[in-house]
């Protein structure tokens, strides 16, 4: 084999490709990258499968890193923004499903005392403003049935406290005396906590807040979350 006998070549010998060939290869790759970037459906990213999106995003990130032109980075930013928005939608729908379907609920993981305390002032101010602006069109409705009277009285005390602080009224409805409401509102337990909101067209919008006994924080926080994420802007 001439490789081992040629004095110019050997174990450490490396033949460089002609410069022209290297330039041509670089140009071809740049052309391929440009064609790829232009082919991305930026206005319909949801048509891609998870696998397609992941592979596309990783390649876009690599191209933008190696060739940080305004256009390449803009494409990466558009895809990154879409990805974040998808994650936010996922989290919101996840929470809404938990609130609307009692069978999907799981125990809350309590925050530390320090974390809770640090949020109190800001949270109270936001909550006060929220319910102050809604109190003329918002009410709570609690459906109850075969539950001991002591538990119902405790739940009533929670709502009385809310009314004293925020001015939101509550109606308690005995579903044993109104059995037709079980099917209408898909009631599965007792009590079931809802809010009723009258929109600008005076139409009633109902949302389940919590299935089962609810604390004041659960009632207030879930109401705010549902109002901000499950009611269309034009209905507020």
PDB file of C-alpha atoms in Angstrom:
ATOM      1  CA  UNK A   1       0.000   0.000   0.000  1.00  0.00           C
ATOM      2  CA  UNK A   2       1.575   3.312  -1.142  1.00  0.00           C
ATOM      3  CA  UNK A   3       0.272   5.069   1.984  1.00  0.00           C
ATOM      4  CA  UNK A   4       2.914   3.384   4.133  1.00  0.00           C
ATOM      5  CA  UNK A   5       5.792   3.678   1.644  1.00  0.00           C
ATOM      6  CA  UNK A   6       5.320   7.277   0.441  1.00  0.00           C
ATOM      7  CA  UNK A   7       7.718   9.447   2.479  1.00  0.00           C
ATOM      8  CA  UNK A   8       5.359  12.458   2.249  1.00  0.00           C
ATOM      9  CA  UNK A   9       2.554  10.519   3.895  1.00  0.00           C
ATOM     10  CA  UNK A  10       2.353   8.619   7.151  1.00  0.00           C
ATOM     11  CA  UNK A  11       0.486   8.181  10.375  1.00  0.00           C
ATOM     12  CA  UNK A  12       0.236  11.938  11.005  1.00  0.00           C
ATOM     13  CA  UNK A  13      -0.228  13.073   7.424  1.00  0.00           C
ATOM     14  CA  UNK A  14      -3.355  15.038   6.523  1.00  0.00           C
ATOM     15  CA  UNK A  15      -4.247  16.089   2.986  1.00  0.00           C
ATOM     16  CA  UNK A  16      -6.208  19.350   2.926  1.00  0.00           C
ATOM     17  CA  UNK A  17      -9.001  19.634   0.425  1.00  0.00           C
ATOM     18  CA  UNK A  18      -8.494  22.350  -2.149  1.00  0.00           C
ATOM     19  CA  UNK A  19      -9.679  25.745  -0.853  1.00  0.00           C
ATOM     20  CA  UNK A  20     -12.174  26.118  -3.695  1.00  0.00           C
ATOM     21  CA  UNK A  21     -13.920  22.882  -2.724  1.00  0.00           C
ATOM     22  CA  UNK A  22     -14.177  24.035   0.916  1.00  0.00           C
ATOM     23  CA  UNK A  23     -15.734  27.327  -0.168  1.00  0.00           C
ATOM     24  CA  UNK A  24     -18.198  25.555  -2.444  1.00  0.00           C
ATOM     25  CA  UNK A  25     -19.216  23.197   0.384  1.00  0.00           C
ATOM     26  CA  UNK A  26     -19.766  26.162   2.729  1.00  0.00           C
ATOM     27  CA  UNK A  27     -21.862  27.963   0.127  1.00  0.00           C
ATOM     28  CA  UNK A  28     -23.970  24.866  -0.499  1.00  0.00           C
ATOM     29  CA  UNK A  29     -24.633  24.433   3.233  1.00  0.00           C
ATOM     30  CA  UNK A  30     -25.526  28.118   3.573  1.00  0.00           C
ATOM     31  CA  UNK A  31     -27.959  27.784   0.676  1.00  0.00           C
ATOM     32  CA  UNK A  32     -29.526  24.713   2.309  1.00  0.00           C
ATOM     33  CA  UNK A  33     -29.881  26.547   5.621  1.00  0.00           C
ATOM     34  CA  UNK A  34     -31.511  29.529   3.943  1.00  0.00           C
ATOM     35  CA  UNK A  35     -33.974  27.326   2.066  1.00  0.00           C
ATOM     36  CA  UNK A  36     -34.773  25.491   5.298  1.00  0.00           C
ATOM     37  CA  UNK A  37     -35.389  28.711   7.256  1.00  0.00           C
ATOM     38  CA  UNK A  38     -37.672  30.045   4.534  1.00  0.00           C
ATOM     39  CA  UNK A  39     -39.666  26.808   4.482  1.00  0.00           C
ATOM     40  CA  UNK A  40     -40.760  26.994   8.158  1.00  0.00           C
ATOM     41  CA  UNK A  41     -44.557  27.594   8.469  1.00  0.00           C
ATOM     42  CA  UNK A  42     -44.274  30.418  11.007  1.00  0.00           C
ATOM     43  CA  UNK A  43     -47.972  31.309  10.679  1.00  0.00           C
ATOM     44  CA  UNK A  44     -49.117  27.741  11.249  1.00  0.00           C
ATOM     45  CA  UNK A  45     -46.648  26.102  13.609  1.00  0.00           C
ATOM     46  CA  UNK A  46     -49.485  24.062  15.117  1.00  0.00           C
ATOM     47  CA  UNK A  47     -49.609  22.005  11.898  1.00  0.00           C
ATOM     48  CA  UNK A  48     -46.267  20.433  12.829  1.00  0.00           C
ATOM     49  CA  UNK A  49     -46.113  17.280  14.906  1.00  0.00           C
ATOM     50  CA  UNK A  50     -44.272  17.359  18.225  1.00  0.00           C
ATOM     51  CA  UNK A  51     -41.324  15.556  16.633  1.00  0.00           C
ATOM     52  CA  UNK A  52     -41.267  17.890  13.623  1.00  0.00           C
ATOM     53  CA  UNK A  53     -41.460  20.999  15.791  1.00  0.00           C
ATOM     54  CA  UNK A  54     -38.711  19.824  18.159  1.00  0.00           C
ATOM     55  CA  UNK A  55     -36.348  18.938  15.301  1.00  0.00           C
ATOM     56  CA  UNK A  56     -37.129  22.188  13.469  1.00  0.00           C
ATOM     57  CA  UNK A  57     -36.609  24.324  16.589  1.00  0.00           C
ATOM     58  CA  UNK A  58     -33.250  22.696  17.360  1.00  0.00           C
ATOM     59  CA  UNK A  59     -32.028  23.233  13.800  1.00  0.00           C
ATOM     60  CA  UNK A  60     -33.237  26.858  13.770  1.00  0.00           C
ATOM     61  CA  UNK A  61     -31.419  27.457  17.069  1.00  0.00           C
ATOM     62  CA  UNK A  62     -28.198  25.996  15.614  1.00  0.00           C
ATOM     63  CA  UNK A  63     -28.431  28.060  12.434  1.00  0.00           C
ATOM     64  CA  UNK A  64     -29.236  31.264  14.345  1.00  0.00           C
ATOM     65  CA  UNK A  65     -26.314  30.646  16.711  1.00  0.00           C
ATOM     66  CA  UNK A  66     -23.808  30.092  13.896  1.00  0.00           C
ATOM     67  CA  UNK A  67     -25.305  32.742  11.585  1.00  0.00           C
ATOM     68  CA  UNK A  68     -26.905  35.346  13.903  1.00  0.00           C
ATOM     69  CA  UNK A  69     -28.531  37.469  11.215  1.00  0.00           C
ATOM     70  CA  UNK A  70     -31.590  39.564  12.060  1.00  0.00           C
ATOM     71  CA  UNK A  71     -33.830  37.261  10.041  1.00  0.00           C
ATOM     72  CA  UNK A  72     -32.470  34.032  11.543  1.00  0.00           C
ATOM     73  CA  UNK A  73     -32.827  35.335  15.100  1.00  0.00           C
ATOM     74  CA  UNK A  74     -36.301  36.672  14.338  1.00  0.00           C
ATOM     75  CA  UNK A  75     -37.415  33.185  13.233  1.00  0.00           C
ATOM     76  CA  UNK A  76     -35.984  31.694  16.430  1.00  0.00           C
ATOM     77  CA  UNK A  77     -37.775  34.340  18.516  1.00  0.00           C
ATOM     78  CA  UNK A  78     -41.107  33.661  16.794  1.00  0.00           C
ATOM     79  CA  UNK A  79     -40.804  29.930  17.442  1.00  0.00           C
ATOM     80  CA  UNK A  80     -39.714  30.473  21.046  1.00  0.00           C
ATOM     81  CA  UNK A  81     -42.646  32.844  21.705  1.00  0.00           C
ATOM     82  CA  UNK A  82     -45.094  30.331  20.211  1.00  0.00           C
ATOM     83  CA  UNK A  83     -43.636  27.577  22.387  1.00  0.00           C
ATOM     84  CA  UNK A  84     -44.022  29.680  25.567  1.00  0.00           C
ATOM     85  CA  UNK A  85     -47.620  30.574  24.647  1.00  0.00           C
ATOM     86  CA  UNK A  86     -48.409  26.881  24.120  1.00  0.00           C
ATOM     87  CA  UNK A  87     -47.025  26.090  27.558  1.00  0.00           C
ATOM     88  CA  UNK A  88     -49.119  28.845  29.143  1.00  0.00           C
ATOM     89  CA  UNK A  89     -52.272  27.607  27.374  1.00  0.00           C
ATOM     90  CA  UNK A  90     -51.537  24.074  28.539  1.00  0.00           C
ATOM     91  CA  UNK A  91     -51.187  25.209  32.161  1.00  0.00           C
ATOM     92  CA  UNK A  92     -54.403  27.255  32.037  1.00  0.00           C
ATOM     93  CA  UNK A  93     -56.495  24.497  30.453  1.00  0.00           C
ATOM     94  CA  UNK A  94     -55.036  21.987  32.930  1.00  0.00           C
ATOM     95  CA  UNK A  95     -56.200  24.148  35.851  1.00  0.00           C
ATOM     96  CA  UNK A  96     -59.621  24.824  34.305  1.00  0.00           C
ATOM     97  CA  UNK A  97     -60.174  21.084  33.795  1.00  0.00           C
ATOM     98  CA  UNK A  98     -59.311  20.420  37.430  1.00  0.00           C
ATOM     99  CA  UNK A  99     -61.837  23.022  38.547  1.00  0.00           C
ATOM    100  CA  UNK A 100     -64.614  21.872  36.220  1.00  0.00           C
ATOM    101  CA  UNK A 101     -64.180  18.135  36.706  1.00  0.00           C
ATOM    102  CA  UNK A 102     -63.980  17.072  40.379  1.00  0.00           C
ATOM    103  CA  UNK A 103     -62.696  13.603  39.429  1.00  0.00           C
ATOM    104  CA  UNK A 104     -59.451  15.111  38.140  1.00  0.00           C
ATOM    105  CA  UNK A 105     -58.622  16.983  41.333  1.00  0.00           C
ATOM    106  CA  UNK A 106     -55.612  16.164  43.444  1.00  0.00           C
ATOM    107  CA  UNK A 107     -54.428  17.581  46.781  1.00  0.00           C
ATOM    108  CA  UNK A 108     -52.746  20.971  46.670  1.00  0.00           C
ATOM    109  CA  UNK A 109     -49.073  21.093  47.638  1.00  0.00           C
ATOM    110  CA  UNK A 110     -48.812  23.718  50.369  1.00  0.00           C
ATOM    111  CA  UNK A 111     -46.309  26.541  50.014  1.00  0.00           C
ATOM    112  CA  UNK A 112     -43.874  27.308  52.782  1.00  0.00           C
ATOM    113  CA  UNK A 113     -44.967  29.783  55.441  1.00  0.00           C
ATOM    114  CA  UNK A 114     -42.338  32.249  54.238  1.00  0.00           C
ATOM    115  CA  UNK A 115     -43.549  32.062  50.611  1.00  0.00           C
ATOM    116  CA  UNK A 116     -47.155  32.586  51.679  1.00  0.00           C
ATOM    117  CA  UNK A 117     -46.333  35.537  53.909  1.00  0.00           C
ATOM    118  CA  UNK A 118     -44.329  37.317  51.208  1.00  0.00           C
ATOM    119  CA  UNK A 119     -47.320  37.329  48.862  1.00  0.00           C
ATOM    120  CA  UNK A 120     -50.060  38.433  51.263  1.00  0.00           C
ATOM    121  CA  UNK A 121     -49.936  42.224  50.823  1.00  0.00           C
ATOM    122  CA  UNK A 122     -49.893  42.249  47.034  1.00  0.00           C
ATOM    123  CA  UNK A 123     -52.435  39.435  46.800  1.00  0.00           C
ATOM    124  CA  UNK A 124     -54.911  41.147  49.139  1.00  0.00           C
ATOM    125  CA  UNK A 125     -54.753  44.401  47.185  1.00  0.00           C
ATOM    126  CA  UNK A 126     -55.339  42.669  43.835  1.00  0.00           C
ATOM    127  CA  UNK A 127     -58.188  40.607  45.259  1.00  0.00           C
ATOM    128  CA  UNK A 128     -59.871  43.659  46.800  1.00  0.00           C
ATOM    129  CA  UNK A 129     -59.739  45.557  43.506  1.00  0.00           C
ATOM    130  CA  UNK A 130     -60.964  42.570  41.497  1.00  0.00           C
ATOM    131  CA  UNK A 131     -64.093  41.938  43.570  1.00  0.00           C
ATOM    132  CA  UNK A 132     -64.803  45.638  44.092  1.00  0.00           C
ATOM    133  CA  UNK A 133     -65.125  45.994  40.317  1.00  0.00           C
ATOM    134  CA  UNK A 134     -67.300  42.880  39.949  1.00  0.00           C
ATOM    135  CA  UNK A 135     -69.562  42.898  43.011  1.00  0.00           C
ATOM    136  CA  UNK A 136     -72.624  44.297  41.188  1.00  0.00           C
ATOM    137  CA  UNK A 137     -72.533  41.539  38.551  1.00  0.00           C
ATOM    138  CA  UNK A 138     -71.013  38.616  40.441  1.00  0.00           C
ATOM    139  CA  UNK A 139     -72.559  36.219  42.967  1.00  0.00           C
ATOM    140  CA  UNK A 140     -71.691  32.840  44.454  1.00  0.00           C
ATOM    141  CA  UNK A 141     -74.086  29.888  44.312  1.00  0.00           C
ATOM    142  CA  UNK A 142     -73.600  26.804  46.494  1.00  0.00           C
ATOM    143  CA  UNK A 143     -75.499  23.596  45.792  1.00  0.00           C
ATOM    144  CA  UNK A 144     -75.709  21.245  48.767  1.00  0.00           C
ATOM    145  CA  UNK A 145     -77.495  18.037  49.660  1.00  0.00           C
ATOM    146  CA  UNK A 146     -76.833  14.994  51.809  1.00  0.00           C
ATOM    147  CA  UNK A 147     -74.182  16.570  53.980  1.00  0.00           C
ATOM    148  CA  UNK A 148     -74.309  17.079  57.705  1.00  0.00           C
ATOM    149  CA  UNK A 149     -75.622  20.434  58.830  1.00  0.00           C
ATOM    150  CA  UNK A 150     -72.448  21.267  60.739  1.00  0.00           C
ATOM    151  CA  UNK A 151     -70.374  21.122  57.558  1.00  0.00           C
ATOM    152  CA  UNK A 152     -72.884  23.291  55.667  1.00  0.00           C
ATOM    153  CA  UNK A 153     -72.862  25.842  58.486  1.00  0.00           C
ATOM    154  CA  UNK A 154     -69.070  26.024  58.303  1.00  0.00           C
ATOM    155  CA  UNK A 155     -69.263  26.609  54.546  1.00  0.00           C
ATOM    156  CA  UNK A 156     -71.869  29.333  55.080  1.00  0.00           C
ATOM    157  CA  UNK A 157     -69.567  31.059  57.553  1.00  0.00           C
ATOM    158  CA  UNK A 158     -66.835  31.198  54.906  1.00  0.00           C
ATOM    159  CA  UNK A 159     -69.167  32.896  52.433  1.00  0.00           C
ATOM    160  CA  UNK A 160     -70.501  35.285  55.090  1.00  0.00           C
ATOM    161  CA  UNK A 161     -66.935  36.370  55.754  1.00  0.00           C
ATOM    162  CA  UNK A 162     -66.348  36.894  52.016  1.00  0.00           C
ATOM    163  CA  UNK A 163     -69.511  38.997  51.796  1.00  0.00           C
ATOM    164  CA  UNK A 164     -68.452  41.155  54.736  1.00  0.00           C
ATOM    165  CA  UNK A 165     -65.051  41.867  53.175  1.00  0.00           C
ATOM    166  CA  UNK A 166     -65.796  41.956  49.435  1.00  0.00           C
ATOM    167  CA  UNK A 167     -69.551  42.539  49.215  1.00  0.00           C
ATOM    168  CA  UNK A 168     -70.256  39.429  47.103  1.00  0.00           C
ATOM    169  CA  UNK A 169     -73.556  37.734  47.932  1.00  0.00           C
ATOM    170  CA  UNK A 170     -74.093  33.961  48.089  1.00  0.00           C
ATOM    171  CA  UNK A 171     -77.164  31.823  47.418  1.00  0.00           C
ATOM    172  CA  UNK A 172     -77.399  28.329  48.970  1.00  0.00           C
ATOM    173  CA  UNK A 173     -79.597  25.849  47.070  1.00  0.00           C
ATOM    174  CA  UNK A 174     -80.729  22.484  48.440  1.00  0.00           C
ATOM    175  CA  UNK A 175     -80.420  20.015  45.549  1.00  0.00           C
ATOM    176  CA  UNK A 176     -82.569  17.466  47.387  1.00  0.00           C
ATOM    177  CA  UNK A 177     -85.439  19.927  46.945  1.00  0.00           C
ATOM    178  CA  UNK A 178     -84.343  20.781  43.396  1.00  0.00           C
ATOM    179  CA  UNK A 179     -83.189  17.453  41.908  1.00  0.00           C
ATOM    180  CA  UNK A 180     -83.448  18.709  38.302  1.00  0.00           C
ATOM    181  CA  UNK A 181     -80.405  20.907  38.948  1.00  0.00           C
ATOM    182  CA  UNK A 182     -78.128  17.863  39.365  1.00  0.00           C
ATOM    183  CA  UNK A 183     -78.270  17.100  35.656  1.00  0.00           C
ATOM    184  CA  UNK A 184     -78.239  20.718  34.520  1.00  0.00           C
ATOM    185  CA  UNK A 185     -75.063  21.570  36.423  1.00  0.00           C
ATOM    186  CA  UNK A 186     -73.572  18.047  36.416  1.00  0.00           C
ATOM    187  CA  UNK A 187     -73.415  17.977  40.200  1.00  0.00           C
ATOM    188  CA  UNK A 188     -71.529  14.994  41.603  1.00  0.00           C
ATOM    189  CA  UNK A 189     -70.849  15.883  45.223  1.00  0.00           C
ATOM    190  CA  UNK A 190     -71.989  18.184  48.012  1.00  0.00           C
ATOM    191  CA  UNK A 191     -71.428  21.018  48.317  1.00  0.00           C
ATOM    192  CA  UNK A 192     -70.627  22.309  44.826  1.00  0.00           C
ATOM    193  CA  UNK A 193     -69.390  25.899  44.623  1.00  0.00           C
ATOM    194  CA  UNK A 194     -70.167  28.034  41.564  1.00  0.00           C
ATOM    195  CA  UNK A 195     -70.050  31.662  40.602  1.00  0.00           C
ATOM    196  CA  UNK A 196     -72.677  33.409  38.490  1.00  0.00           C
ATOM    197  CA  UNK A 197     -71.620  36.414  36.441  1.00  0.00           C
ATOM    198  CA  UNK A 198     -73.860  38.719  34.400  1.00  0.00           C
ATOM    199  CA  UNK A 199     -72.003  39.991  31.340  1.00  0.00           C
ATOM    200  CA  UNK A 200     -72.540  43.325  29.605  1.00  0.00           C
ATOM    201  CA  UNK A 201     -75.518  41.837  27.726  1.00  0.00           C
ATOM    202  CA  UNK A 202     -77.017  40.718  31.039  1.00  0.00           C
ATOM    203  CA  UNK A 203     -76.436  37.055  30.108  1.00  0.00           C
ATOM    204  CA  UNK A 204     -75.678  34.571  32.896  1.00  0.00           C
ATOM    205  CA  UNK A 205     -72.271  32.881  32.859  1.00  0.00           C
ATOM    206  CA  UNK A 206     -71.756  29.977  35.279  1.00  0.00           C
ATOM    207  CA  UNK A 207     -68.486  28.375  36.345  1.00  0.00           C
ATOM    208  CA  UNK A 208     -67.715  25.727  38.937  1.00  0.00           C
ATOM    209  CA  UNK A 209     -65.255  27.052  41.522  1.00  0.00           C
ATOM    210  CA  UNK A 210     -64.704  23.944  43.613  1.00  0.00           C
ATOM    211  CA  UNK A 211     -66.354  20.581  44.206  1.00  0.00           C
ATOM    212  CA  UNK A 212     -66.588  19.867  47.921  1.00  0.00           C
ATOM    213  CA  UNK A 213     -65.974  22.099  50.923  1.00  0.00           C
ATOM    214  CA  UNK A 214     -63.956  25.164  49.925  1.00  0.00           C
ATOM    215  CA  UNK A 215     -61.721  27.510  51.855  1.00  0.00           C
ATOM    216  CA  UNK A 216     -61.877  31.261  51.394  1.00  0.00           C
ATOM    217  CA  UNK A 217     -58.599  31.254  49.449  1.00  0.00           C
ATOM    218  CA  UNK A 218     -59.854  28.541  47.104  1.00  0.00           C
ATOM    219  CA  UNK A 219     -63.081  30.435  46.423  1.00  0.00           C
ATOM    220  CA  UNK A 220     -61.371  33.766  45.768  1.00  0.00           C
ATOM    221  CA  UNK A 221     -58.358  32.462  43.836  1.00  0.00           C
ATOM    222  CA  UNK A 222     -60.323  30.053  41.654  1.00  0.00           C
ATOM    223  CA  UNK A 223     -62.925  32.713  40.857  1.00  0.00           C
ATOM    224  CA  UNK A 224     -60.223  35.148  39.741  1.00  0.00           C
ATOM    225  CA  UNK A 225     -58.430  32.482  37.700  1.00  0.00           C
ATOM    226  CA  UNK A 226     -61.583  31.343  35.896  1.00  0.00           C
ATOM    227  CA  UNK A 227     -62.707  34.882  35.225  1.00  0.00           C
ATOM    228  CA  UNK A 228     -59.360  35.794  33.685  1.00  0.00           C
ATOM    229  CA  UNK A 229     -58.820  32.577  31.715  1.00  0.00           C
ATOM    230  CA  UNK A 230     -62.155  30.881  31.023  1.00  0.00           C
ATOM    231  CA  UNK A 231     -64.392  33.855  30.201  1.00  0.00           C
ATOM    232  CA  UNK A 232     -63.983  35.491  26.811  1.00  0.00           C
ATOM    233  CA  UNK A 233     -62.862  39.122  26.835  1.00  0.00           C
ATOM    234  CA  UNK A 234     -66.073  40.330  25.178  1.00  0.00           C
ATOM    235  CA  UNK A 235     -68.163  38.680  27.927  1.00  0.00           C
ATOM    236  CA  UNK A 236     -66.412  40.407  30.832  1.00  0.00           C
TER     237      UNK A 236
END
